[in-house]
Amino acid sequence: MALTRVALHNFRNISAAELVLAPGVNVFSGPNGSGKTSLLEAVHMLATGRSFRTRQHKSVIREGSDRLTVFAQLDSGYSLGVERLVDGGGRIRINQLPAESTSQLASCLPLQVINSDSFSALDGGPGVRRRLLDWIVFHVEHSFAQEWKNYQIALRQRNALLRRGKIAPDLLSVWEQRLADSGERVDALRENLFGQLQSAMSDLIAELPRGPQQESPLARVEMSYRRGWRRELELQRALEESRDGDLAQGHTRTGPHRADLRFTVAGEAAHNILSRGQQKMLVCALRTAMAELVCRHGEKPVFLVDDLPAELDEANQRLFTHWVSRCASQVLVTGIEVEVTSRPWLGLSPPWNNPKVFHVEHGCINAEPSAAK
């Protein structure tokens, strides 16, 4: 699934732009602050309903404007449109019809993003990593969205009761049963996909360059899944055991909403051991493995890559482009210099070896001659 046309109005410093994109690689080059990242941000809004920089729509709307719009046509035949207003309102449309939720956008446009915020997969909070795993489960297991919704409803009800203070145990047990039923199913779906993610990650890391006598430091990274409650207990029992403490705290401290992924090296957090370049390559492997799992089930995601050359040498850039060419439908990549940003793609097979190039400056985006030689 790839973008064929993107149009945006009043998005940060871009007053208006209409682009025809290539199915393989699209390179956006230009100086810092020109609007390159804003374009990626706009595409992200098409897939999620929001920016990857902020949840405040007002700050994304071009100064002096009362709204922004982003529209795209996909090679699948879908059209997507998002409008956001200064006052917080807005509309989402799929094929010109109102969409019920942003999850419908996500279903139409599976998206992977690699930017400066991607390091939060290693040094951020559990919620960041939990959402990464849930992205895979959402796109692979179609029952997940409803199970997670059911779990969230039961969680809100139990938390509301907990905040009341003293309540009858049988009143809590009704919602705990519903919470446990949906929670166990959510965990089962996550754990199944986590095992597949581990395997895909291992295969990618095995392809990393090695020194003359040593393996890549990334080969020592261990990834583990913590489901949010003790493994020896069923969720129903874990909720009952934590009830007194939850009443004191006023919220539920046990369950899939507390799940986490951990990346460690010899028991230490990976981000404390690995260099910045190694961390970026680990994030690239993680994001590619996620895309591969979705690709195996029939959908090739679009990749948004902000400043690929930063912190990666040419060998690792070339390896990453090789990975992506196997599982992506399309790539939008930014960089300051067009030759440096395009070079890692040129050794691949068509259509990846012929990037379509756009120059971005002062919020204006213009197509340039091909970077292929």
PDB file of C-alpha atoms in Angstrom, residues 31-183:
ATOM      1  CA  PRO A  31      18.328  22.919   4.785  1.00  0.00           C
ATOM      2  CA  ASN A  32      17.216  22.552   8.381  1.00  0.00           C
ATOM      3  CA  GLY A  33      13.908  24.260   9.093  1.00  0.00           C
ATOM      4  CA  SER A  34      12.813  24.125   5.447  1.00  0.00           C
ATOM      5  CA  GLY A  35       9.762  21.914   6.003  1.00  0.00           C
ATOM      6  CA  LYS A  36      11.105  18.403   5.305  1.00  0.00           C
ATOM      7  CA  THR A  37      10.077  16.947   8.647  1.00  0.00           C
ATOM      8  CA  SER A  38       6.740  18.778   8.455  1.00  0.00           C
ATOM      9  CA  LEU A  39       5.893  16.788   5.333  1.00  0.00           C
ATOM     10  CA  LEU A  40       6.552  13.503   7.155  1.00  0.00           C
ATOM     11  CA  GLU A  41       4.512  14.833  10.064  1.00  0.00           C
ATOM     12  CA  ALA A  42       1.577  15.518   7.715  1.00  0.00           C
ATOM     13  CA  VAL A  43       1.669  11.963   6.334  1.00  0.00           C
ATOM     14  CA  HIS A  44       1.763  10.656   9.901  1.00  0.00           C
ATOM     15  CA  MET A  45      -1.400  12.653  10.590  1.00  0.00           C
ATOM     16  CA  LEU A  46      -3.088  10.844   7.691  1.00  0.00           C
ATOM     17  CA  ALA A  47      -2.400   7.500   9.363  1.00  0.00           C
ATOM     18  CA  THR A  48      -3.078   8.433  12.983  1.00  0.00           C
ATOM     19  CA  GLY A  49      -5.054  11.659  13.040  1.00  0.00           C
ATOM     20  CA  ARG A  50      -2.262  13.518  14.842  1.00  0.00           C
ATOM     21  CA  SER A  51       1.284  14.815  14.578  1.00  0.00           C
ATOM     22  CA  PHE A  52       4.242  12.753  15.821  1.00  0.00           C
ATOM     23  CA  ARG A  53       5.644  15.901  17.460  1.00  0.00           C
ATOM     24  CA  THR A  54       2.676  17.072  19.514  1.00  0.00           C
ATOM     25  CA  ARG A  55      -0.898  16.245  20.427  1.00  0.00           C
ATOM     26  CA  GLN A  56      -1.852  19.934  20.225  1.00  0.00           C
ATOM     27  CA  HIS A  57      -3.317  20.573  16.781  1.00  0.00           C
ATOM     28  CA  LYS A  58      -3.153  24.358  17.206  1.00  0.00           C
ATOM     29  CA  SER A  59       0.653  24.384  17.185  1.00  0.00           C
ATOM     30  CA  VAL A  60       0.739  22.479  13.874  1.00  0.00           C
ATOM     31  CA  ILE A  61      -1.574  24.867  12.013  1.00  0.00           C
ATOM     32  CA  ARG A  62       0.261  27.540  10.037  1.00  0.00           C
ATOM     33  CA  GLU A  63       0.396  30.857  11.861  1.00  0.00           C
ATOM     34  CA  GLY A  64      -2.474  33.095  10.830  1.00  0.00           C
ATOM     35  CA  SER A  65      -4.649  30.216   9.568  1.00  0.00           C
ATOM     36  CA  ASP A  66      -7.706  28.753  11.246  1.00  0.00           C
ATOM     37  CA  ARG A  67      -7.283  25.184   9.947  1.00  0.00           C
ATOM     38  CA  LEU A  68      -5.029  22.712   8.217  1.00  0.00           C
ATOM     39  CA  THR A  69      -5.918  19.997   5.734  1.00  0.00           C
ATOM     40  CA  VAL A  70      -4.031  16.931   4.558  1.00  0.00           C
ATOM     41  CA  PHE A  71      -5.302  14.696   1.755  1.00  0.00           C
ATOM     42  CA  ALA A  72      -3.876  11.618   0.079  1.00  0.00           C
ATOM     43  CA  GLN A  73      -4.729   9.038  -2.532  1.00  0.00           C
ATOM     44  CA  LEU A  74      -3.406   5.485  -2.129  1.00  0.00           C
ATOM     45  CA  ASP A  75      -2.646   2.893  -4.776  1.00  0.00           C
ATOM     46  CA  SER A  76      -5.228   0.682  -3.039  1.00  0.00           C
ATOM     47  CA  GLY A  77      -7.949   3.057  -4.242  1.00  0.00           C
ATOM     48  CA  TYR A  78      -8.552   4.652  -0.856  1.00  0.00           C
ATOM     49  CA  SER A  79      -8.505   8.404  -0.290  1.00  0.00           C
ATOM     50  CA  LEU A  80      -7.788   9.815   3.164  1.00  0.00           C
ATOM     51  CA  GLY A  81      -8.425  13.312   4.448  1.00  0.00           C
ATOM     52  CA  VAL A  82      -7.789  15.038   7.773  1.00  0.00           C
ATOM     53  CA  GLU A  83      -8.844  18.555   8.759  1.00  0.00           C
ATOM     54  CA  ARG A  84      -7.832  20.147  12.062  1.00  0.00           C
ATOM     55  CA  LEU A  85      -9.137  23.473  13.378  1.00  0.00           C
ATOM     56  CA  VAL A  86      -7.539  26.019  15.693  1.00  0.00           C
ATOM     57  CA  ASP A  87     -10.402  25.584  18.173  1.00  0.00           C
ATOM     58  CA  GLY A  88      -9.653  21.839  18.453  1.00  0.00           C
ATOM     59  CA  GLY A  89     -12.341  20.564  16.098  1.00  0.00           C
ATOM     60  CA  GLY A  90     -11.866  18.801  12.812  1.00  0.00           C
ATOM     61  CA  ARG A  91     -12.910  16.018  10.488  1.00  0.00           C
ATOM     62  CA  ILE A  92     -11.544  12.704   9.283  1.00  0.00           C
ATOM     63  CA  ARG A  93     -12.715  11.252   5.976  1.00  0.00           C
ATOM     64  CA  ILE A  94     -12.075   7.987   4.151  1.00  0.00           C
ATOM     65  CA  ASN A  95     -13.238   7.884   0.532  1.00  0.00           C
ATOM     66  CA  GLN A  96     -15.004  11.205   1.193  1.00  0.00           C
ATOM     67  CA  LEU A  97     -17.120   9.656   3.955  1.00  0.00           C
ATOM     68  CA  PRO A  98     -16.806  10.490   7.677  1.00  0.00           C
ATOM     69  CA  ALA A  99     -14.626   8.051   9.613  1.00  0.00           C
ATOM     70  CA  GLU A 100     -15.718   6.830  13.027  1.00  0.00           C
ATOM     71  CA  SER A 101     -12.255   6.774  14.580  1.00  0.00           C
ATOM     72  CA  THR A 102      -8.565   7.270  13.868  1.00  0.00           C
ATOM     73  CA  SER A 103      -8.104   3.492  14.000  1.00  0.00           C
ATOM     74  CA  GLN A 104      -9.827   3.366  10.611  1.00  0.00           C
ATOM     75  CA  LEU A 105      -7.075   5.599   9.218  1.00  0.00           C
ATOM     76  CA  ALA A 106      -4.437   3.279  10.699  1.00  0.00           C
ATOM     77  CA  SER A 107      -6.088   0.291   9.010  1.00  0.00           C
ATOM     78  CA  CYS A 108      -5.859   1.998   5.623  1.00  0.00           C
ATOM     79  CA  LEU A 109      -2.269   3.206   5.965  1.00  0.00           C
ATOM     80  CA  PRO A 110       0.152   1.067   8.027  1.00  0.00           C
ATOM     81  CA  LEU A 111       3.031   3.367   8.846  1.00  0.00           C
ATOM     82  CA  GLN A 112       6.473   3.061  10.393  1.00  0.00           C
ATOM     83  CA  VAL A 113       8.407   6.141  11.546  1.00  0.00           C
ATOM     84  CA  ILE A 114      12.121   6.447  12.254  1.00  0.00           C
ATOM     85  CA  ASN A 115      13.091   9.850  13.629  1.00  0.00           C
ATOM     86  CA  SER A 116      14.728  11.400  16.678  1.00  0.00           C
ATOM     87  CA  ASP A 117      11.777  10.333  18.836  1.00  0.00           C
ATOM     88  CA  SER A 118      12.298   6.669  17.899  1.00  0.00           C
ATOM     89  CA  PHE A 119      14.992   6.346  20.576  1.00  0.00           C
ATOM     90  CA  SER A 120      12.159   6.432  23.136  1.00  0.00           C
ATOM     91  CA  ALA A 121      11.650   2.758  22.288  1.00  0.00           C
ATOM     92  CA  LEU A 122      14.813   2.242  24.355  1.00  0.00           C
ATOM     93  CA  ASP A 123      14.889   5.072  26.889  1.00  0.00           C
ATOM     94  CA  GLY A 124      11.215   6.064  27.104  1.00  0.00           C
ATOM     95  CA  GLY A 125       8.414   4.801  29.321  1.00  0.00           C
ATOM     96  CA  PRO A 126       6.575   1.465  29.092  1.00  0.00           C
ATOM     97  CA  GLY A 127       3.645   3.051  27.257  1.00  0.00           C
ATOM     98  CA  VAL A 128       5.864   3.867  24.266  1.00  0.00           C
ATOM     99  CA  ARG A 129       7.080   0.298  23.892  1.00  0.00           C
ATOM    100  CA  ARG A 130       3.635  -1.156  24.604  1.00  0.00           C
ATOM    101  CA  ARG A 131       2.219   0.842  21.695  1.00  0.00           C
ATOM    102  CA  LEU A 132       4.912  -0.546  19.381  1.00  0.00           C
ATOM    103  CA  LEU A 133       3.853  -4.105  20.125  1.00  0.00           C
ATOM    104  CA  ASP A 134       0.181  -3.173  19.856  1.00  0.00           C
ATOM    105  CA  TRP A 135       0.790  -1.689  16.392  1.00  0.00           C
ATOM    106  CA  ILE A 136       1.774  -5.137  15.163  1.00  0.00           C
ATOM    107  CA  VAL A 137      -1.083  -6.904  16.919  1.00  0.00           C
ATOM    108  CA  PHE A 138      -3.607  -4.356  15.597  1.00  0.00           C
ATOM    109  CA  HIS A 139      -2.556  -4.920  11.972  1.00  0.00           C
ATOM    110  CA  VAL A 140      -2.207  -8.717  12.232  1.00  0.00           C
ATOM    111  CA  GLU A 141      -4.961  -9.810  14.640  1.00  0.00           C
ATOM    112  CA  HIS A 142      -8.254  -8.182  13.703  1.00  0.00           C
ATOM    113  CA  SER A 143      -9.902  -9.152  17.006  1.00  0.00           C
ATOM    114  CA  PHE A 144      -7.377  -7.131  18.995  1.00  0.00           C
ATOM    115  CA  ALA A 145      -8.971  -3.689  18.576  1.00  0.00           C
ATOM    116  CA  GLN A 146     -12.293  -4.832  20.044  1.00  0.00           C
ATOM    117  CA  GLU A 147     -10.667  -6.817  22.859  1.00  0.00           C
ATOM    118  CA  TRP A 148      -8.541  -3.820  23.823  1.00  0.00           C
ATOM    119  CA  LYS A 149     -11.588  -1.551  23.720  1.00  0.00           C
ATOM    120  CA  ASN A 150     -13.511  -3.956  25.983  1.00  0.00           C
ATOM    121  CA  TYR A 151     -10.567  -4.046  28.373  1.00  0.00           C
ATOM    122  CA  GLN A 152     -10.351  -0.251  28.507  1.00  0.00           C
ATOM    123  CA  ILE A 153     -14.079   0.041  29.287  1.00  0.00           C
ATOM    124  CA  ALA A 154     -13.803  -2.435  32.171  1.00  0.00           C
ATOM    125  CA  LEU A 155     -10.618  -0.730  33.406  1.00  0.00           C
ATOM    126  CA  ARG A 156     -12.311   2.676  33.539  1.00  0.00           C
ATOM    127  CA  GLN A 157     -15.261   1.223  35.455  1.00  0.00           C
ATOM    128  CA  ARG A 158     -13.036  -0.525  37.993  1.00  0.00           C
ATOM    129  CA  ASN A 159     -10.950   2.615  38.480  1.00  0.00           C
ATOM    130  CA  ALA A 160     -14.091   4.691  39.004  1.00  0.00           C
ATOM    131  CA  LEU A 161     -15.202   2.277  41.728  1.00  0.00           C
ATOM    132  CA  LEU A 162     -11.756   2.293  43.327  1.00  0.00           C
ATOM    133  CA  ARG A 163     -11.816   6.063  43.602  1.00  0.00           C
ATOM    134  CA  ARG A 164     -15.041   5.898  45.615  1.00  0.00           C
ATOM    135  CA  GLY A 165     -13.176   4.284  48.484  1.00  0.00           C
ATOM    136  CA  LYS A 166     -14.978   1.562  50.446  1.00  0.00           C
ATOM    137  CA  ILE A 167     -17.209  -0.523  48.188  1.00  0.00           C
ATOM    138  CA  ALA A 168     -18.688  -4.008  48.260  1.00  0.00           C
ATOM    139  CA  PRO A 169     -16.288  -6.664  46.880  1.00  0.00           C
ATOM    140  CA  ASP A 170     -19.032  -8.209  44.734  1.00  0.00           C
ATOM    141  CA  LEU A 171     -19.483  -4.885  42.919  1.00  0.00           C
ATOM    142  CA  LEU A 172     -15.793  -4.827  42.059  1.00  0.00           C
ATOM    143  CA  SER A 173     -15.749  -8.499  41.101  1.00  0.00           C
ATOM    144  CA  VAL A 174     -18.229  -7.940  38.241  1.00  0.00           C
ATOM    145  CA  TRP A 175     -15.830  -5.576  36.479  1.00  0.00           C
ATOM    146  CA  GLU A 176     -12.789  -7.601  37.498  1.00  0.00           C
ATOM    147  CA  GLN A 177     -14.232 -10.603  35.694  1.00  0.00           C
ATOM    148  CA  ARG A 178     -14.757  -8.585  32.524  1.00  0.00           C
ATOM    149  CA  LEU A 179     -11.321  -7.038  32.916  1.00  0.00           C
ATOM    150  CA  ALA A 180      -9.735 -10.461  33.337  1.00  0.00           C
ATOM    151  CA  ASP A 181     -11.564 -12.031  30.382  1.00  0.00           C
ATOM    152  CA  SER A 182     -10.549  -9.316  27.907  1.00  0.00           C
ATOM    153  CA  GLY A 183      -7.123  -8.860  29.511  1.00  0.00           C
TER     154      GLY A 183
END
